[in-house]
mmCIF file of C-alpha atoms in Angstrom:
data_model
loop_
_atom_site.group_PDB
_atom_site.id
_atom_site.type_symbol
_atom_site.label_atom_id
_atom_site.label_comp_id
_atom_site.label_asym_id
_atom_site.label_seq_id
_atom_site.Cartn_x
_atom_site.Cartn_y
_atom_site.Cartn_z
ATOM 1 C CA UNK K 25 0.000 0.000 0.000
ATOM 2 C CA UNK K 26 1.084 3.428 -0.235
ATOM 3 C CA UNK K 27 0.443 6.584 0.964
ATOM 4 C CA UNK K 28 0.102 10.268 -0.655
ATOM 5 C CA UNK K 29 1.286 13.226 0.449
ATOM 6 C CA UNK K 30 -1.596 15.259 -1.880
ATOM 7 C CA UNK K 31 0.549 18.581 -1.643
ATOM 8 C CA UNK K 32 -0.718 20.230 -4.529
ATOM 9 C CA UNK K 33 -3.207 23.281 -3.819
ATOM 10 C CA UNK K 34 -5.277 25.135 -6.711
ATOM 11 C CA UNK K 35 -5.294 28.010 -3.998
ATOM 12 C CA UNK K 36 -1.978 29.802 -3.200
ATOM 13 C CA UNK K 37 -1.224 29.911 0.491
ATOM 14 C CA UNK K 38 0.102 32.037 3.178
ATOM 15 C CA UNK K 39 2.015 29.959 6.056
ATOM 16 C CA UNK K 40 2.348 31.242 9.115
ATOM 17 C CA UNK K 41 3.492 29.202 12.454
ATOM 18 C CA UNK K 42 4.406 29.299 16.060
ATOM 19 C CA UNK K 43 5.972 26.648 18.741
ATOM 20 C CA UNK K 44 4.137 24.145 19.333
ATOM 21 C CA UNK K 45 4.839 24.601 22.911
ATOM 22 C CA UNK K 46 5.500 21.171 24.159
ATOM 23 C CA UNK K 47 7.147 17.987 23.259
ATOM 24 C CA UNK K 48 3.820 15.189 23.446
ATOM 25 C CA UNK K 49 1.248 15.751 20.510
ATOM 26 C CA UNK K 50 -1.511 12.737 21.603
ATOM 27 C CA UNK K 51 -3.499 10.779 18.804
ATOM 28 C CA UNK K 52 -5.892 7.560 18.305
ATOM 29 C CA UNK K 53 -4.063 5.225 17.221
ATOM 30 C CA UNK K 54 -0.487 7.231 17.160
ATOM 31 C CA UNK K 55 0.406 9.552 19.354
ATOM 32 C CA UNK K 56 4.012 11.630 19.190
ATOM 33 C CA UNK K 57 6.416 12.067 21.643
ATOM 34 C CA UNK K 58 9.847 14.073 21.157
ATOM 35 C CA UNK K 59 12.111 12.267 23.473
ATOM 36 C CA UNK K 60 14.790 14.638 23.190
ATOM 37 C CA UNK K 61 14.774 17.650 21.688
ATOM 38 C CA UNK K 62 17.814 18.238 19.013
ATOM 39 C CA UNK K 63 20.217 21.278 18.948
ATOM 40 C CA UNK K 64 22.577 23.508 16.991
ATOM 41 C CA UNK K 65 25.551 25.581 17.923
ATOM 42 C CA UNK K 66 27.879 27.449 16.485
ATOM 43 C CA UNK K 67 31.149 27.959 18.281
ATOM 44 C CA UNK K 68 33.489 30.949 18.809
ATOM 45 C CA UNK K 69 35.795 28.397 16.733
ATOM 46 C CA UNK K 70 34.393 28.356 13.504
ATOM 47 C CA UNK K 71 33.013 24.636 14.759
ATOM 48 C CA UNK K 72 29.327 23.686 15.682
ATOM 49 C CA UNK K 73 27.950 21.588 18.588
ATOM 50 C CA UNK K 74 24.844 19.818 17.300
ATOM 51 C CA UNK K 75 22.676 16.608 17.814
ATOM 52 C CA UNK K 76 19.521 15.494 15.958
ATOM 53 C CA UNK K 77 16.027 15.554 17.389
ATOM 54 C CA UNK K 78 15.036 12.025 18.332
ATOM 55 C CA UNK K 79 11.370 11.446 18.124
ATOM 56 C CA UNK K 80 8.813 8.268 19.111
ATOM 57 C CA UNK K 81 5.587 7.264 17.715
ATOM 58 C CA UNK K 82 3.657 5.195 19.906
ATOM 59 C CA UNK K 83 0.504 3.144 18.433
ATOM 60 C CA UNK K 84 0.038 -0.346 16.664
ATOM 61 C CA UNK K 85 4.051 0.218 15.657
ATOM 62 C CA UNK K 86 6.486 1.614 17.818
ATOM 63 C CA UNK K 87 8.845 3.930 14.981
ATOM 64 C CA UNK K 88 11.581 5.609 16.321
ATOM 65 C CA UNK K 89 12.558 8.157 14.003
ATOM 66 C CA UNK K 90 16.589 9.285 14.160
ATOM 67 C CA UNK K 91 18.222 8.158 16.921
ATOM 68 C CA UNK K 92 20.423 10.668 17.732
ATOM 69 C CA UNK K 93 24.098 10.364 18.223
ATOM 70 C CA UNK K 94 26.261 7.266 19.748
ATOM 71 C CA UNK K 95 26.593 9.731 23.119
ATOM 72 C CA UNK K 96 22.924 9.660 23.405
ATOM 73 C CA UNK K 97 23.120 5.774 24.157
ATOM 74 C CA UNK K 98 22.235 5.557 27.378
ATOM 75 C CA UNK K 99 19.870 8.762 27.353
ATOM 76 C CA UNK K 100 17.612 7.025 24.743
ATOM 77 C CA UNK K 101 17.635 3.683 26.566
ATOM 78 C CA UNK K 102 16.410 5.775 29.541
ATOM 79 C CA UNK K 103 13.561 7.910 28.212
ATOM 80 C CA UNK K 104 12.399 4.337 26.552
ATOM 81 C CA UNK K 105 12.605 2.585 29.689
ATOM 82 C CA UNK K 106 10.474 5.588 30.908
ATOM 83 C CA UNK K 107 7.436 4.603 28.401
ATOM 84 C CA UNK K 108 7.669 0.808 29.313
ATOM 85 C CA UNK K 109 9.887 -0.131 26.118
ATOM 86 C CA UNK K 110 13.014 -1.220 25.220
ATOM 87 C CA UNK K 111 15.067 -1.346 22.383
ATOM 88 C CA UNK K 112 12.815 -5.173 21.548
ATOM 89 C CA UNK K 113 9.568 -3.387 21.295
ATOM 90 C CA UNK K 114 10.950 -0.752 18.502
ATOM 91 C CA UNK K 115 9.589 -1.824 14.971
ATOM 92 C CA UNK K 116 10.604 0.578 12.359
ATOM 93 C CA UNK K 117 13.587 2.889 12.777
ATOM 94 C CA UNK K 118 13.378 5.738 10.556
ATOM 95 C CA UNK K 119 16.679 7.777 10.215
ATOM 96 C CA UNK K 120 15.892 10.561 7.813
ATOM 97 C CA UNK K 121 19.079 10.942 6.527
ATOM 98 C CA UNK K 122 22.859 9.398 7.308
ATOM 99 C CA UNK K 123 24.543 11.984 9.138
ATOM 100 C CA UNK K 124 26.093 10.850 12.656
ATOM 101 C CA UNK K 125 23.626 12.662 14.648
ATOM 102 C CA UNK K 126 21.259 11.114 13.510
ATOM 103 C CA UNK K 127 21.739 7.251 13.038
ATOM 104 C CA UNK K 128 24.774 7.061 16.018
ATOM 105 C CA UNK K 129 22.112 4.399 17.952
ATOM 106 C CA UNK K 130 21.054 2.191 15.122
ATOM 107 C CA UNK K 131 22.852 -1.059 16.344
ATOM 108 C CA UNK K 132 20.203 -1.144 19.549
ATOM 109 C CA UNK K 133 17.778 -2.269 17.607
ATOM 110 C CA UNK K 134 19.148 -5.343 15.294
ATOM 111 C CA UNK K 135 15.342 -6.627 15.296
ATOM 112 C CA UNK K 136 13.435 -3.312 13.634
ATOM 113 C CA UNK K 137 12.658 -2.633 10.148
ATOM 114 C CA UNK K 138 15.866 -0.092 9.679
ATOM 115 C CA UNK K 139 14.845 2.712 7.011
ATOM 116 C CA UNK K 140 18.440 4.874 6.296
ATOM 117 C CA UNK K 141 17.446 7.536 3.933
ATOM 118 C CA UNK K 142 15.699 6.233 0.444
ATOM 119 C CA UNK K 143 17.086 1.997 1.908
ATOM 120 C CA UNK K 144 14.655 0.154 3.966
ATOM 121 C CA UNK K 145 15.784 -3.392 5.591
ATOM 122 C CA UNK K 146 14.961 -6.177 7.904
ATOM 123 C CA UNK K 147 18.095 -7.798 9.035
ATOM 124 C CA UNK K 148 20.668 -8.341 5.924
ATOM 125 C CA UNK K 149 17.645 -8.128 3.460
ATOM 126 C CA UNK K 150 16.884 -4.550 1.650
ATOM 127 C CA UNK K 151 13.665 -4.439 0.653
ATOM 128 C CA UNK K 152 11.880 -2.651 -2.524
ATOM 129 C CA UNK K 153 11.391 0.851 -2.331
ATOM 130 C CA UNK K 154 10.256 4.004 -4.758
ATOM 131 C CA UNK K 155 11.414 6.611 -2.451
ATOM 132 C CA UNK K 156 14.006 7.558 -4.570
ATOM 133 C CA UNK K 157 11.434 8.143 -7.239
ATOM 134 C CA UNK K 158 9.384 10.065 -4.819
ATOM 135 C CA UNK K 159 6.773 8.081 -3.557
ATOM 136 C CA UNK K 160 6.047 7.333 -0.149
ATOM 137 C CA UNK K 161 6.400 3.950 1.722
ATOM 138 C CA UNK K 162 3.807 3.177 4.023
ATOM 139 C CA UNK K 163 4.071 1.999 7.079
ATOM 140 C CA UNK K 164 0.307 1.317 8.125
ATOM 141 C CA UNK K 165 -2.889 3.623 7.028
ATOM 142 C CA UNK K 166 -1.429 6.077 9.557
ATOM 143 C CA UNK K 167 1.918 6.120 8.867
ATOM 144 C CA UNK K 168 4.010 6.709 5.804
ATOM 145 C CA UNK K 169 7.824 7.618 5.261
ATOM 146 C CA UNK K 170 7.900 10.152 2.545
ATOM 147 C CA UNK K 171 10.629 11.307 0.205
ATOM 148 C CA UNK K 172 11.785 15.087 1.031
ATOM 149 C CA UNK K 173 15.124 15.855 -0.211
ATOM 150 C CA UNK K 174 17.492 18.563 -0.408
ATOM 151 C CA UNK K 175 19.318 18.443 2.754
ATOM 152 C CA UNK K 176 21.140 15.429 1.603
ATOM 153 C CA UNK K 177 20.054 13.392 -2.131
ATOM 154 C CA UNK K 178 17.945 10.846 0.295
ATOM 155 C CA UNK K 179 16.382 13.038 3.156
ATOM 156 C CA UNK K 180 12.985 11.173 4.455
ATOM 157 C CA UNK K 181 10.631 12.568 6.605
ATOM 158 C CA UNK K 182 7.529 10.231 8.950
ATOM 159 C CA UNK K 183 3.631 11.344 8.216
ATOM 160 C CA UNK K 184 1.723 10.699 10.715
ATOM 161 C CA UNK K 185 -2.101 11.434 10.561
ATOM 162 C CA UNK K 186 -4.775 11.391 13.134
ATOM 163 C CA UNK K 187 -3.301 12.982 16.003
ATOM 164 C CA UNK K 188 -5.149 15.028 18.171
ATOM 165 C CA UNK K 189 -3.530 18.590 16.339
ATOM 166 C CA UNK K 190 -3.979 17.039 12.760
ATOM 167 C CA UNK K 191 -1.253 15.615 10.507
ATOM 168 C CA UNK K 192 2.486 15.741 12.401
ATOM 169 C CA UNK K 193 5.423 15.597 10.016
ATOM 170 C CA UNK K 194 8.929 14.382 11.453
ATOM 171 C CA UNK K 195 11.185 16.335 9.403
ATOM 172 C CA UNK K 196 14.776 15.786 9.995
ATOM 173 C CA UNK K 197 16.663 18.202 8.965
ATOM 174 C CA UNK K 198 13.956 19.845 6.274
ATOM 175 C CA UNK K 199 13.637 21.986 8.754
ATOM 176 C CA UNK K 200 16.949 22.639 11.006
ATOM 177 C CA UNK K 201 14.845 24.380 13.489
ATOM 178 C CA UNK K 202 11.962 26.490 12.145
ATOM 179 C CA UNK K 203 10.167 27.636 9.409
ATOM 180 C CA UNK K 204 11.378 30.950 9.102
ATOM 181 C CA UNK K 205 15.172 29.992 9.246
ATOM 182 C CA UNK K 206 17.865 31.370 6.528
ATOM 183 C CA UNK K 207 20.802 29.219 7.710
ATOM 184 C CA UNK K 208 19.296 25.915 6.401
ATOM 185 C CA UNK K 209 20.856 26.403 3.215
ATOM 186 C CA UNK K 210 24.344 26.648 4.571
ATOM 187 C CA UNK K 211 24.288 23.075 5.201
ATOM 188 C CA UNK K 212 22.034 21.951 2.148
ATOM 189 C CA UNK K 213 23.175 19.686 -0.399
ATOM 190 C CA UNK K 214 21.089 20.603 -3.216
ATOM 191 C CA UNK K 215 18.993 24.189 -1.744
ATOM 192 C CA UNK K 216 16.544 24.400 -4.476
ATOM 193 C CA UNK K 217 15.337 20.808 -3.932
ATOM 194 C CA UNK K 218 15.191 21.297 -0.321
ATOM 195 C CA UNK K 219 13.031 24.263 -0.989
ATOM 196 C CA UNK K 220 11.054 22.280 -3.101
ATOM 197 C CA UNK K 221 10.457 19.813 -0.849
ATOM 198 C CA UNK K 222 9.676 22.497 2.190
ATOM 199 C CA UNK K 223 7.393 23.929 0.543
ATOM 200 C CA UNK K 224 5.818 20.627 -0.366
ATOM 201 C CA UNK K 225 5.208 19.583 3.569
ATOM 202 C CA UNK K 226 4.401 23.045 4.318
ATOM 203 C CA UNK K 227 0.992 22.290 2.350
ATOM 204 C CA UNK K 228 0.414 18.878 4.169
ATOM 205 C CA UNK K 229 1.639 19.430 7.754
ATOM 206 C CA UNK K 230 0.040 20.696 11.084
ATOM 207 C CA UNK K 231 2.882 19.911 13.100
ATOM 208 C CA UNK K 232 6.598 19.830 11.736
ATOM 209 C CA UNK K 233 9.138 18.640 14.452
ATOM 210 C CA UNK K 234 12.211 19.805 12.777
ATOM 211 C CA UNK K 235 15.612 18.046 13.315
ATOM 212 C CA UNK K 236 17.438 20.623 15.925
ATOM 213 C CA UNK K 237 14.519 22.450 17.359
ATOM 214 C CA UNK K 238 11.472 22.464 18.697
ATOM 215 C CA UNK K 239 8.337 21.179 17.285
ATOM 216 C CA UNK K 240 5.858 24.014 15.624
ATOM 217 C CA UNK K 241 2.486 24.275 14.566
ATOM 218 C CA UNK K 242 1.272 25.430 10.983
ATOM 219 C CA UNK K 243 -1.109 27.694 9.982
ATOM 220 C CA UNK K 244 -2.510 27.800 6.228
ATOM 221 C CA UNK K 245 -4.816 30.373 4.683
ATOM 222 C CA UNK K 246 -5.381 31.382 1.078
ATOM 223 C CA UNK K 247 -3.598 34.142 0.006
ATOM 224 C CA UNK K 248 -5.984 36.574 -1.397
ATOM 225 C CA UNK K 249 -5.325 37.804 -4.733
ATOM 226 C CA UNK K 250 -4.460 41.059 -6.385
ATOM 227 C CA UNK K 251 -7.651 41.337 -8.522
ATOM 228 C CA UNK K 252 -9.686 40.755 -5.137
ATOM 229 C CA UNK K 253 -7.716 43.514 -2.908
ATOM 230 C CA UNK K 254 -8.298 45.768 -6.518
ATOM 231 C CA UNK K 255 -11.752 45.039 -5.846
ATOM 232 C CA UNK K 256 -12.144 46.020 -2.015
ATOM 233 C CA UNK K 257 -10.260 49.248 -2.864
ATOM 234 C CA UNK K 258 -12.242 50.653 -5.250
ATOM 235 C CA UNK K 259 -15.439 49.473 -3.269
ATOM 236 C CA UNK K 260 -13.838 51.963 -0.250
ATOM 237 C CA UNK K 261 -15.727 55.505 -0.806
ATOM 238 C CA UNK K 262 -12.908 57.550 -0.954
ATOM 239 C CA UNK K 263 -10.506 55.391 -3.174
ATOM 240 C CA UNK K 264 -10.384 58.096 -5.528
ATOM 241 C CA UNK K 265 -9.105 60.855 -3.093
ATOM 242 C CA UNK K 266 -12.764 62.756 -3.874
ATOM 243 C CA UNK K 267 -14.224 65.286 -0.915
#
């Protein structure tokens, strides 16, 4: 089975957003939890101090999506200990993309469906995929991994719908940390497919959880166009500067 994104619009729209303003979005039958929240620093040195967002779904499938990095062993055995779970009870670990931060606790979990980017496997077997071609994978009716690159040639992001705010995308690093952000394109691979695929999601998503931020809501509404603001000026009874 498979499962559409259904970005397209026949109505341009204006995004707006704001934080989300906590880390546990609940849903029937998924519900999202951030389990840590991912960062990004630059330092006096010219170097940065980052670490990916590491984010649980909870429902028929446990999916972990990223991992975060190899020193964030023991914290994500502990905030899955905290739900009840441990590394056995995983069954699909999404990593959107390959950087360290981001796949550094993939070895835990030897029994999960591992998704890496556009490669999905179950042990030593890789199993057939169009993500590179830009459709999504499903997971279950409620869950699909979907194609969003840029960042890297084989970024992934995880769907979810039915929560109780509406369809929640886990981004990776779409989004480094927010909508709004500039300095996403420092770090992009390919910018104007990135872009592409941002504004893609943007059409889709209530709730982006980007990969070194915190989690924000989104806000569509059409854009109104120029003929129609013509219209409401010339419908004003002094438009044309008369006494």
């Amino acid at each position: 089975a498979t499962a559409k994104m259904d970005p397209a619009q026949t109505t341009p729209l204006s995004i707006r957003t704001e934080p989300l303003g906590g880390p546990e979005i609940p849903g029937t039958p998924y519900s999202v939890a951030v389990l840590k929240e991912g960062y990004c620093h630059p330092q006096p040195d010219g170097s940065t101090r980052a670490d990916g967002t590491i984010t649980l779904l909870s429902g028929p499938t446990v999916v972990l999506v990223d991992t975060g990095g190899p020193w964030d062993r023991d914290l994500l055995l502990g905030r899955l200990a905290e739900r009840g779970l441990g590394p056995g009870d995983v069954g699909w670990v999404v990593c959107t993309h390959g950087h360290s931060d981001h796949v550094g606790n993939l070895s835990l979990f030897p029994g999960a469906t591992l998704v890496v980017g556009f490669d999905i496997c179950q042990g030593d077997r890789y199993l057939c995929t169009e993500l590179a071609q830009r459709r999504p994978h499903a997971i279950d009716e409620h869950v699909a991994i979907v194609p969003t690159p840029g960042h890297t040639g084989s970024d992934v992001s995880v769907l979810v719908r039915g929560t109780s705010l509406g369809v929640v995308l886990v981004a990776g690093d779409l989004f480094e940390r927010h909508a709004g952000e500039d300095g996403w394109r420092e770090v992009s691979e390919n910018p104007e497919l990135q872009e592409r695929s941002r504004r893609e999601v943007l059409e889709v998503a209530d709730v982006i959880i980007p990969g070194h931020g915190a989690p924000f809501r989104v806000y569509r509404e059409p854009q109104r166009c120029s003929d129609e603001l013509d219209s409401e000026d010339t419908s004003r009874p002094n438009h044309t500067g008369a006494a």
